[in-house]
Coordinates of C-alpha atoms in Angstrom, one line a residue:
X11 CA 0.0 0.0 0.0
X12 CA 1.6 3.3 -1.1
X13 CA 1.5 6.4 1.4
X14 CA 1.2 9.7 -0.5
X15 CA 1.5 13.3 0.1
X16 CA -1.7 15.6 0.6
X17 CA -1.6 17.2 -2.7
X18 CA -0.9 13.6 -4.1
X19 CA -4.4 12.3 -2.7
X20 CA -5.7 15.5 -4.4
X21 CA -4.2 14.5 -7.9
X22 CA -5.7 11.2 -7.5
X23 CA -9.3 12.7 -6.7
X24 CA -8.8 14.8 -9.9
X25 CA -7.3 11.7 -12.0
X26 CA -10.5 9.5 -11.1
X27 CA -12.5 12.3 -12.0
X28 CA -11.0 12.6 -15.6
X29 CA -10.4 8.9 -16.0
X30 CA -13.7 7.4 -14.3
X31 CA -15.0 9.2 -15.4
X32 CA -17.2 10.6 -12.4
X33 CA -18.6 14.0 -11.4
X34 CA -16.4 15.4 -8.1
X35 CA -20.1 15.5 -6.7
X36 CA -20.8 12.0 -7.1
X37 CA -17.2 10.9 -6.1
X38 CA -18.5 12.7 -2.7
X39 CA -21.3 11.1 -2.7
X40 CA -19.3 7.9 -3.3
X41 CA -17.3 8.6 0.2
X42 CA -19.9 9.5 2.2
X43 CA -22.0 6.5 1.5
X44 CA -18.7 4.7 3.1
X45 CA -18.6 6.8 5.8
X46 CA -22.4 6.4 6.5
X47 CA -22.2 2.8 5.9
X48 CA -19.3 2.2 8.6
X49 CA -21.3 4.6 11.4
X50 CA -24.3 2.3 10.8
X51 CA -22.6 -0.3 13.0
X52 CA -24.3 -2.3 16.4
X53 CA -21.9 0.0 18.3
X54 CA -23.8 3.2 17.2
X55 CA -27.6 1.9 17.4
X56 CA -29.8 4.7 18.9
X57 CA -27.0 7.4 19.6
X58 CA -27.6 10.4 18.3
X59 CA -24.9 12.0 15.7
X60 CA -23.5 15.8 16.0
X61 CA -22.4 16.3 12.6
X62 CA -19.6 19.9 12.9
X63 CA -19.3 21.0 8.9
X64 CA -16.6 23.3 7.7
X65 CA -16.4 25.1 4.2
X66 CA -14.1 22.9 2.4
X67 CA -14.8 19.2 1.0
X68 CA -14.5 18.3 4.1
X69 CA -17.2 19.6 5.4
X70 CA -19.0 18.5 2.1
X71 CA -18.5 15.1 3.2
X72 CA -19.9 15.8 6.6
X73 CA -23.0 17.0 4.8
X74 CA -23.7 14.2 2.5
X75 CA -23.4 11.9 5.4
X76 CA -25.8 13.8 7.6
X77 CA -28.5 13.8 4.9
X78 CA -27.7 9.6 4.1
X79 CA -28.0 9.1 7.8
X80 CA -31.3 11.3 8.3
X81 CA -33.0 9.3 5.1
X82 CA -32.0 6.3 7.4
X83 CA -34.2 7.8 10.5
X84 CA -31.2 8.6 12.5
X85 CA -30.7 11.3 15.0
X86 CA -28.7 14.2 13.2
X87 CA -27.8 17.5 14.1
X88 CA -25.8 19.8 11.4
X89 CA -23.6 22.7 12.6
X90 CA -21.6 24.4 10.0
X91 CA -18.7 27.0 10.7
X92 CA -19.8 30.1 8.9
X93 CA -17.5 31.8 6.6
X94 CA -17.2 33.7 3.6
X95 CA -17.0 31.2 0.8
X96 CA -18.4 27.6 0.5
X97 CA -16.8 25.0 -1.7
X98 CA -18.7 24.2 -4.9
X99 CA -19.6 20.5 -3.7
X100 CA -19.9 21.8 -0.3
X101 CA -22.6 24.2 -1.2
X102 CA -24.4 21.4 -3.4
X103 CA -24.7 19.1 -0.6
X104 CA -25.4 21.9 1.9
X105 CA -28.3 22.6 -0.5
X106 CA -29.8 19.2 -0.5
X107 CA -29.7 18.7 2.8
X108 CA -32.0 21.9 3.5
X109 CA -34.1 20.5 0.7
X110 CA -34.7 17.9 3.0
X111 CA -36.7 20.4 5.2
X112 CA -34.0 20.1 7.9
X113 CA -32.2 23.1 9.2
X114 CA -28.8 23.2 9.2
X115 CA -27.1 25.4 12.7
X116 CA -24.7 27.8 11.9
X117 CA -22.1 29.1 14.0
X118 CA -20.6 32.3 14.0
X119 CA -19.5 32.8 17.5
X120 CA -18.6 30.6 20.5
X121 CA -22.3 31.5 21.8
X122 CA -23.5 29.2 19.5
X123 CA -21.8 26.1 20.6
X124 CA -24.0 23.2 21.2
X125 CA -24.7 21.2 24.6
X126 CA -23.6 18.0 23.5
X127 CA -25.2 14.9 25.2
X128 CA -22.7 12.5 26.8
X129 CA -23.9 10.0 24.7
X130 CA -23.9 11.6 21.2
X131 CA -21.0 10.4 18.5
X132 CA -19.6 13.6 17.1
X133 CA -18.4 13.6 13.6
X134 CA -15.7 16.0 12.7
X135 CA -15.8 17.3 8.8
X136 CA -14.7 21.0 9.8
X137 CA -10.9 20.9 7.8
X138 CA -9.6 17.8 5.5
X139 CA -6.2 17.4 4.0
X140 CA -6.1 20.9 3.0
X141 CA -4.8 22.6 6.0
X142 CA -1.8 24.6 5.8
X143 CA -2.1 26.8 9.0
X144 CA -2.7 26.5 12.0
X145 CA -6.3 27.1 12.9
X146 CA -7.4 30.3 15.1
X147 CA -10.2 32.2 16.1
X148 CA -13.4 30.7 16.4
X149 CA -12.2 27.3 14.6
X150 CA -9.9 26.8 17.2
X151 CA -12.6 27.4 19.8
X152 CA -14.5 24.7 18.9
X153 CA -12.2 22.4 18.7
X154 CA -11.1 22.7 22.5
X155 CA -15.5 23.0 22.6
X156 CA -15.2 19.5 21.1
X157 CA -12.7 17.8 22.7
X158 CA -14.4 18.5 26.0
X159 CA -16.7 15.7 24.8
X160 CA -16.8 12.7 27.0
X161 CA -18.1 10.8 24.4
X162 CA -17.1 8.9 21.2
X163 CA -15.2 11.5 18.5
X164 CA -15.3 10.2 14.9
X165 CA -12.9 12.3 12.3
X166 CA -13.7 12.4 8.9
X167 CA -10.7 11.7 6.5
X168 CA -8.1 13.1 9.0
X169 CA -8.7 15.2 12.4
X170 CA -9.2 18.8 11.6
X171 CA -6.2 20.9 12.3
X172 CA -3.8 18.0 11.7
X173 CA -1.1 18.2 9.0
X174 CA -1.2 16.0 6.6
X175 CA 2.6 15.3 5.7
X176 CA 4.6 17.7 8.4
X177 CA 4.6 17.9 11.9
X178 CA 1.7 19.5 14.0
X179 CA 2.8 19.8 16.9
X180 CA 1.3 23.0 19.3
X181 CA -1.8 23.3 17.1
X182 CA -5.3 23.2 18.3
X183 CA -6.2 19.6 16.8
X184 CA -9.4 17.8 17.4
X185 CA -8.9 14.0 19.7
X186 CA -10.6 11.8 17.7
X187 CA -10.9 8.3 19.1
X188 CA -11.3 6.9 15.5
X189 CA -10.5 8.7 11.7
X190 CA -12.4 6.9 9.0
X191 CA -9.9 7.8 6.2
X192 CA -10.0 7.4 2.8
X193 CA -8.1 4.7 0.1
X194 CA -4.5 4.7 1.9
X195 CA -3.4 6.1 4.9
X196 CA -2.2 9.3 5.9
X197 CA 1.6 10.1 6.9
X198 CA 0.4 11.6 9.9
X199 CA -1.0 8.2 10.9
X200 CA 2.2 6.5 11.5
X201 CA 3.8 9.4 14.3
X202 CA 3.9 8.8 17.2
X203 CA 3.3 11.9 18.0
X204 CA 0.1 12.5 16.7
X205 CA -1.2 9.2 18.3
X206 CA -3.7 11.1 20.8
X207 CA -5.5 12.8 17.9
X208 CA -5.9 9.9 15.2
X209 CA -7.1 7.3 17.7
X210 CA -8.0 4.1 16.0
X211 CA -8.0 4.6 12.0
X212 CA -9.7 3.0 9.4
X213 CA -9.5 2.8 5.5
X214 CA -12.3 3.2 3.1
X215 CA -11.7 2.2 -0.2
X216 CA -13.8 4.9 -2.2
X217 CA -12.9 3.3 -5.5
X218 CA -10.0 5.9 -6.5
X219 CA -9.0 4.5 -10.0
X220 CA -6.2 2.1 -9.8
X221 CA -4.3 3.0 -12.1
X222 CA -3.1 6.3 -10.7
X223 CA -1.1 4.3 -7.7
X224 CA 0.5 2.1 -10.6
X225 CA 1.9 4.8 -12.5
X226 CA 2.4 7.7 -9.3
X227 CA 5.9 7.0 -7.1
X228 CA 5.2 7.1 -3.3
X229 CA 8.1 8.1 -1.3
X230 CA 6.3 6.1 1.4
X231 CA 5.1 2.5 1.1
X232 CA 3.3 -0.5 3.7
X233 CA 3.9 -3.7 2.6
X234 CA 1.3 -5.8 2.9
X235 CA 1.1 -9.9 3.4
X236 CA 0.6 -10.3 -0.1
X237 CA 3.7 -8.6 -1.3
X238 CA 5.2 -10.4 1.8
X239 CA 4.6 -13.5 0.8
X240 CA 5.8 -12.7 -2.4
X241 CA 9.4 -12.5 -1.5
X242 CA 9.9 -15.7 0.5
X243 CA 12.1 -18.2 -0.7
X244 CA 10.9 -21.7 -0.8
X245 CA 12.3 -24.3 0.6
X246 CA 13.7 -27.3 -2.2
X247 CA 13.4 -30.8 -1.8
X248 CA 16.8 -31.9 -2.7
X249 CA 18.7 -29.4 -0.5
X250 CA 20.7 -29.1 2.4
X251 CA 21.5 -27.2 5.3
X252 CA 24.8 -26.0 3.8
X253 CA 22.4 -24.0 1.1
X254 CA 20.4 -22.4 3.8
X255 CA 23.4 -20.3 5.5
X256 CA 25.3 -20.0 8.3
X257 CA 24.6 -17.1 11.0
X258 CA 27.2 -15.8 13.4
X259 CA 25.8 -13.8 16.4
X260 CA 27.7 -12.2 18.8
X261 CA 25.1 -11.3 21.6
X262 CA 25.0 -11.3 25.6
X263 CA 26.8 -11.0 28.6
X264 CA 27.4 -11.2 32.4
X265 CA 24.0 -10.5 33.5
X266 CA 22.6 -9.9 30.0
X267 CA 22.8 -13.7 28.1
X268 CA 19.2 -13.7 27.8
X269 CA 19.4 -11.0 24.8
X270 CA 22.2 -13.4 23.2
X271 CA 19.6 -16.5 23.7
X272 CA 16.7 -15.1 22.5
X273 CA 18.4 -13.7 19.6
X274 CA 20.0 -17.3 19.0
X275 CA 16.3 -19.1 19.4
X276 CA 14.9 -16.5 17.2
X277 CA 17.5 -17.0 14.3
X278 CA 16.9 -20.8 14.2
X279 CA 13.5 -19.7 13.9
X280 CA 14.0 -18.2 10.3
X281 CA 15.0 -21.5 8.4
X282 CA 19.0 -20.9 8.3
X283 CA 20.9 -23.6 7.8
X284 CA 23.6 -23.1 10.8
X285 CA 23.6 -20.5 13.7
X286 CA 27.3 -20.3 15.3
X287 CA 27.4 -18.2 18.3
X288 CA 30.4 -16.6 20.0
X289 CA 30.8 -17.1 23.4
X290 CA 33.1 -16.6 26.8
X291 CA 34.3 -20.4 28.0
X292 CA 33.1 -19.7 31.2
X293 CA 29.6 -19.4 29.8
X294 CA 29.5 -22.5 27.4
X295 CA 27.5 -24.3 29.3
X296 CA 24.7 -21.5 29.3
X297 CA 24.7 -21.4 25.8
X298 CA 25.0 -25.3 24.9
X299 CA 22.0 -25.9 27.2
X300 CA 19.9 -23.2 26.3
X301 CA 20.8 -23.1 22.7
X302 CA 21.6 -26.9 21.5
X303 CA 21.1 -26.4 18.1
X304 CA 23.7 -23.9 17.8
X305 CA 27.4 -24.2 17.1
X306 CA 29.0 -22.4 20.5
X307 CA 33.2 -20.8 19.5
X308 CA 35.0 -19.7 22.0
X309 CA 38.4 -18.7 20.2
X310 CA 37.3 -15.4 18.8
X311 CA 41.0 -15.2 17.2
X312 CA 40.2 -18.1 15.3
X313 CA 41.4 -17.2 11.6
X314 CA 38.4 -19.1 10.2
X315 CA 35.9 -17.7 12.7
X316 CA 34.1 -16.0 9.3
X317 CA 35.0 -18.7 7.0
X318 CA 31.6 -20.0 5.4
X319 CA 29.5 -18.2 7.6
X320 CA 27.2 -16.2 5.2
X321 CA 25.8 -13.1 7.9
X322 CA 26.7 -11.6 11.4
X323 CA 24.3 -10.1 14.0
X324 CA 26.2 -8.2 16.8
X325 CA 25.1 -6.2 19.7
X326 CA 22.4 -7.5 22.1
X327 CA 22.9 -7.9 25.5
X328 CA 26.5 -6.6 25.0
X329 CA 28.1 -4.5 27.9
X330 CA 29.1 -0.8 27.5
X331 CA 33.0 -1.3 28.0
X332 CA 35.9 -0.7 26.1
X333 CA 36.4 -4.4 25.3
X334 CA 33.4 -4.2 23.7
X335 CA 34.4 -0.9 22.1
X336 CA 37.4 -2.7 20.8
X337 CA 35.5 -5.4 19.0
X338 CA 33.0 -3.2 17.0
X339 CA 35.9 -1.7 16.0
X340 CA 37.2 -4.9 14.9
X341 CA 34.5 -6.1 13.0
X342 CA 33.9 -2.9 11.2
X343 CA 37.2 -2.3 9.9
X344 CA 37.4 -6.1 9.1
X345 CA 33.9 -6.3 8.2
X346 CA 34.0 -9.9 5.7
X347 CA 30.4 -10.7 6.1
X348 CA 26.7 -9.2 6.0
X349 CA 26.0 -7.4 9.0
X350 CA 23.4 -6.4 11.4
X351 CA 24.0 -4.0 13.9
X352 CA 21.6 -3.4 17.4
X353 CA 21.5 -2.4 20.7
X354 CA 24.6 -1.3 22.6
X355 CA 26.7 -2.0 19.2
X356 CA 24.7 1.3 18.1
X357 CA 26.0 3.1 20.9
X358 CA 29.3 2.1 21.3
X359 CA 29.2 2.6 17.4
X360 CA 27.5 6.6 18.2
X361 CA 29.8 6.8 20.9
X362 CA 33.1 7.0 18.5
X363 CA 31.4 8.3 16.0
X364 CA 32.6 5.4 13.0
X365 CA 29.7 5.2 11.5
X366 CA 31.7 5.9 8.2
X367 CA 33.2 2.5 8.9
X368 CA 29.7 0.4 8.0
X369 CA 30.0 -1.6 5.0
X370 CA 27.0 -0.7 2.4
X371 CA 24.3 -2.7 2.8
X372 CA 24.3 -2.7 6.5
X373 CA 21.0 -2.7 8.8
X374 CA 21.3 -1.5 12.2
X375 CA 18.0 -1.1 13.9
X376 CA 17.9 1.4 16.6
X377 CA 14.9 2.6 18.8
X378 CA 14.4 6.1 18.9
X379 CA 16.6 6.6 22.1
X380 CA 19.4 4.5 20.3
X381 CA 19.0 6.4 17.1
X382 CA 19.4 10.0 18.9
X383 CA 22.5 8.7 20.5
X384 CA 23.7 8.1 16.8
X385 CA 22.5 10.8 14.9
X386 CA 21.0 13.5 17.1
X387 CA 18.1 14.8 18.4
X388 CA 15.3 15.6 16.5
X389 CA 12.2 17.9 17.1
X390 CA 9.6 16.0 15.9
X391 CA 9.1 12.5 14.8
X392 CA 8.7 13.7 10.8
X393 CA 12.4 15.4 11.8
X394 CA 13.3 12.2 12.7
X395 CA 11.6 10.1 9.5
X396 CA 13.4 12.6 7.3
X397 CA 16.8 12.3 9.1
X398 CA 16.7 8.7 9.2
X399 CA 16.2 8.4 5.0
X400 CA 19.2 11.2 5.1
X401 CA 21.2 9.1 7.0
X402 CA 20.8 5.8 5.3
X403 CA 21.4 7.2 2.2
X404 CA 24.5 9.6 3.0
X405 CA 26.0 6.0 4.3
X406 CA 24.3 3.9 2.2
X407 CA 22.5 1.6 4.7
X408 CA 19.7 0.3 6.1
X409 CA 17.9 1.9 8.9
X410 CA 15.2 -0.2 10.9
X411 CA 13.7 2.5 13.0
X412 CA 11.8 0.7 15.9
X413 CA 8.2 1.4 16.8
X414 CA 4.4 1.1 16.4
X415 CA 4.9 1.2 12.5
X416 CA 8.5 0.4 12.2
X417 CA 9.9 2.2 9.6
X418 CA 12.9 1.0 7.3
X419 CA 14.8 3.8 5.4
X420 CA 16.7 2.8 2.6
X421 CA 19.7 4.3 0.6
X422 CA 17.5 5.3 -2.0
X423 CA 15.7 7.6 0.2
X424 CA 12.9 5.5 0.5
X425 CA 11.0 4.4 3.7
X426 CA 8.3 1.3 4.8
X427 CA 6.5 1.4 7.2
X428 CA 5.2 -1.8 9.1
X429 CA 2.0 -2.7 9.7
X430 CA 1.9 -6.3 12.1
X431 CA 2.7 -5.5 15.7
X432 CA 1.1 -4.7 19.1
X433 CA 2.1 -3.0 22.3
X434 CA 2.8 -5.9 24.2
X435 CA 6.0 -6.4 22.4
X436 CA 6.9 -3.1 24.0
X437 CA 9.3 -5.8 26.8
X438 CA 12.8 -6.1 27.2
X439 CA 14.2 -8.9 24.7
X440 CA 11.9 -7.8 22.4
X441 CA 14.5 -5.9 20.0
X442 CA 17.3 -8.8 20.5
X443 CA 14.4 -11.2 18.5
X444 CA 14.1 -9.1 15.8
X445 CA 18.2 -9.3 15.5
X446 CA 18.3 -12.6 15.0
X447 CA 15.8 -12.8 12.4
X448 CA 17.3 -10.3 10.7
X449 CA 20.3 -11.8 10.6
X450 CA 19.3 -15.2 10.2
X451 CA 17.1 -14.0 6.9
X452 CA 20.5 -12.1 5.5
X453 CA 22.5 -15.2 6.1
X454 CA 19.9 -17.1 3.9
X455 CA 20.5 -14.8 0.8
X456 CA 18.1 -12.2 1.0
X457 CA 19.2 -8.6 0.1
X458 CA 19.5 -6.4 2.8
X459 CA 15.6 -4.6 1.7
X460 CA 14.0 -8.3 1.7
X461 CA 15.7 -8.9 4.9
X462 CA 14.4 -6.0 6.6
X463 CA 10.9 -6.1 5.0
X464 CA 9.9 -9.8 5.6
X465 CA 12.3 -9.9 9.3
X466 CA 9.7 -6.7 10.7
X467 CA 6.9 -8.2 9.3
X468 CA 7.5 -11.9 10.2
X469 CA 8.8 -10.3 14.0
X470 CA 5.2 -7.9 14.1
X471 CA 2.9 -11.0 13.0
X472 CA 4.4 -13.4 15.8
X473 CA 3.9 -10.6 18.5
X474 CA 0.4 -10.5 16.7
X475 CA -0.1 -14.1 17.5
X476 CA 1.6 -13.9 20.9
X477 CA -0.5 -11.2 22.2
X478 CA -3.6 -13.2 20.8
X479 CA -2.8 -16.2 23.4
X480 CA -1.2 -14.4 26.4
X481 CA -2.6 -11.0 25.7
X482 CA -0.8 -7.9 25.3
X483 CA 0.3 -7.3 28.8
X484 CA 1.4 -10.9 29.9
X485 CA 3.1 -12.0 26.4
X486 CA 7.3 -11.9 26.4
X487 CA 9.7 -12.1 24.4
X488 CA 10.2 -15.9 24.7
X489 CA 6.4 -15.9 23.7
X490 CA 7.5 -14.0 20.6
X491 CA 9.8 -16.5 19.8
X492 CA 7.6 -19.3 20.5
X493 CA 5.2 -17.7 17.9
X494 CA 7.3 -17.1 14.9
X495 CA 6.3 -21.1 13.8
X496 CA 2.8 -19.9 13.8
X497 CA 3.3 -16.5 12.0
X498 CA 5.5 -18.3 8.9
X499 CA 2.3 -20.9 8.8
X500 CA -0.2 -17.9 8.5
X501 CA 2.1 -16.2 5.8
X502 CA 2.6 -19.5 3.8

């Protein structure tokens, strides 16, 4: 699914209308009957609906939806923000739903602000995609009028004074608790930052012609299962486990060997062929027991230690100490194999500044915290988005950007965003899973983007699984792990 810009959406709203063909009117029509048809739900039976209008096709849509719902014998009430100058297709629909013999409210000062039952669903239509300011004045009275609501907040499309493809932060911005959007998602969608105001969103497929997405780039994309499955290698009858790769991980330590088990548990997960992990002697026995299936080395001098192995993973559970310090040097001015970096291998990495020294085609995959130690801080999260595709394309690598939509950055200057994944993987050992599919995936042959696409997805879908069984609150890391059978099943 591509992500595109605000004006983008608004191309494709004027290439349907010229290709459809179809009347901007009717294509209104078209997205308010959606709308209408997802408020008509159990959860809505008998409430009544306050419907705030602005002057824009936003607010258009607001109308045709109040008029669909009132032919339905539903409890409506209209109240448009006056102004000036009405949108054509605003004005239409505003028209037909006063032919209706119902009488639209019109506010021109804060005076006129409705009571608002406690029960009512509000639906907000007052601004759309359009927005380029922030909102003031009266507009920005009602909002705060509306988010005293203690009820349930429905936007329209995209909460009215959010941005569509920038940051909007300090504005006044209506709290929705779910946007009904339309076709693909919004940019805005995906921050973090803007989680309070989006709620819970939904996409309506209005029936935007198709062929606009094949031929219009999206700097932004979400892969979904489909295209997922698409890039999985299958497994051949005659084979061996010589032709599935051999991972090296270097992860844990005193106090920390759970991030280097889970990681190790997690890459045998992926379908490698071998998993070699490095060890301290002292702790062999920790790793044999735990991890049987693995190959444990101890001689980290070893002149073949990278012989035939096809990927390294590095990082989790590592102390911060010099020794460790010393090795990331090591391996990044000797760097022989496919690598993926995490964890405190980012920040000893930040902390000496050699990022220069990362082979192309590397993935390291920090958290925010973990990528401000390595890059900087950023004021917003769409700071942080665009630094992130700056970065990975300045040194060429591949940026897994940990969070609710984990994004990966590429050295094209492209980023995806991913959409399988829950809360309850927000637990310690979380991050160390996702490194050893990552790294088991890269030692099977997959390029560095295929790694990270179907390693985040494959990671997201098993906590998706996990959290289904133990819920989101009482699922681990281990239960991640234990998942990641189930979540290549449901994919193949």
């Amino acid at each position: 699914m591509n992500i595109y810009t605000a004006t983008q959406i608004r191309d494709w709203d004027k290439y349907t209308i010229e290709h459809e063909p179809i009347s901007s009117i009717d294509l209104m029509e078209r997205a308010a009957h959606a709308i209408a048809d997802e408020l008509l739900g159990q959860a809505y039976n008998g409430k009544p609906f306050f419907i705030f209008c602005g002057n824009g096709n936003n607010g258009g849509d607001g109308l045709a939806v109040a008029r669909i719902l009132l032919q339905l014998q539903r409890q409506v009430k209209v109240f448009i923000l006056e102004a000036e100058k009405h949108s054509p297709d605003c004005t239409i629909n505003l028209n037909r739903l006063q032919e209706q013999d119902f009488s639209v409210k019109e506010i021109d000062g804060a005076e006129e602000f409705p009571i608002i039952p406690a029960d009512a669903v509000i639906l907000d239509a007052l601004f759309g995609t359009g927005l380029s300011r922030p909102l003031e004045g009266l507009a920005a009275l009602l909002l705060q009028h509306i988010n005293l609501h203690q009820g349930i907040i429905i936007s329209i499309d995209i909460p009215c004074g959010l941005y569509c493809d920038r940051s909007s932060t300090g504005n006044p911005i209506v709290k929705a608790d779910i946007t009904l959007s339309f076709q693909v998602p919004k940019l805005a969608f995906l921050m973090a930052e803007n989680a309070g105001y989006v709620g819970d969103w939904k996409i309506l497929d209005i029936g935007l012609h198709p062929q606009y997405s094949l031929q219009t780039e999206a700097g932004y994309e979400m892969p979904g299962s489909s295209f997922i499955q698409s890039i999985i290698k299958p497994r051949q009858k005659f084979s061996h486990k010589y032709n599935y790769g051999h991972a090296l991980l270097y992860a844990g330590s005193p106090g920390m060997y759970g991030a280097g088990i889970l990681c190790g548990k997690a890459c045998l997960k992926t379908g490698v062929g071998l998993v070699s992990m490095m060890v301290e002697e002292k702790h062999l026995a920790i790793y044999q027991t735990s991890l049987p299936e693995t190959i444990c080395i101890t001689d980290w001098n070893n002149e073949n230690l990278f012989v035939k192995k096809t990927a390294l993973g590095i990082g989790p559970g590592w102390a911060m100490t010099d020794a460790y310090l010393h090795i990331t040097k090591q391996l990044l001015s000797h760097q022989l194999l496919p690598l993926v970096v995490d964890a405190s291998a980012l920040q000893l990495l930040a902390s000496e500044d050699i990022q220069q020294q990362l082979a192309p085609g590397t993935i390291i995959t920090p958290h925010t915290g973990e990528f401000e130690k390595c890059f900087g801080k950023s004021n917003n999260d769409f700071e942080r988005l665009e630094k992130a595709l700056q970065k990975a394309t300045e040194l060429n690598i591949f940026i897994v950007l940990k969070g609710a939509y984990t994004v990966i950055a590429t050295p094209e200057g492209k980023a995806y965003f991913n959409c399988t994944g829950n809360a309850g993987m927000a637990k310690g050992g979380s991050g160390d899973v996702l490194t050893g599919l990552l790294t088991g995936l890269l030692a099977q042959g997959y390029s560095p983007l295929y790694t990270c696409l179907l390693g985040v997805y494959l990671h997201g879908l098993a906590g998706d699984i996990a959290a289904e069984t133990h819920t989101q609150y009482a699922m681990t890391a281990m239960d991640i792990v234990d998942s990641i059978g189930a979540a290549w099943k449901q994919l193949s």
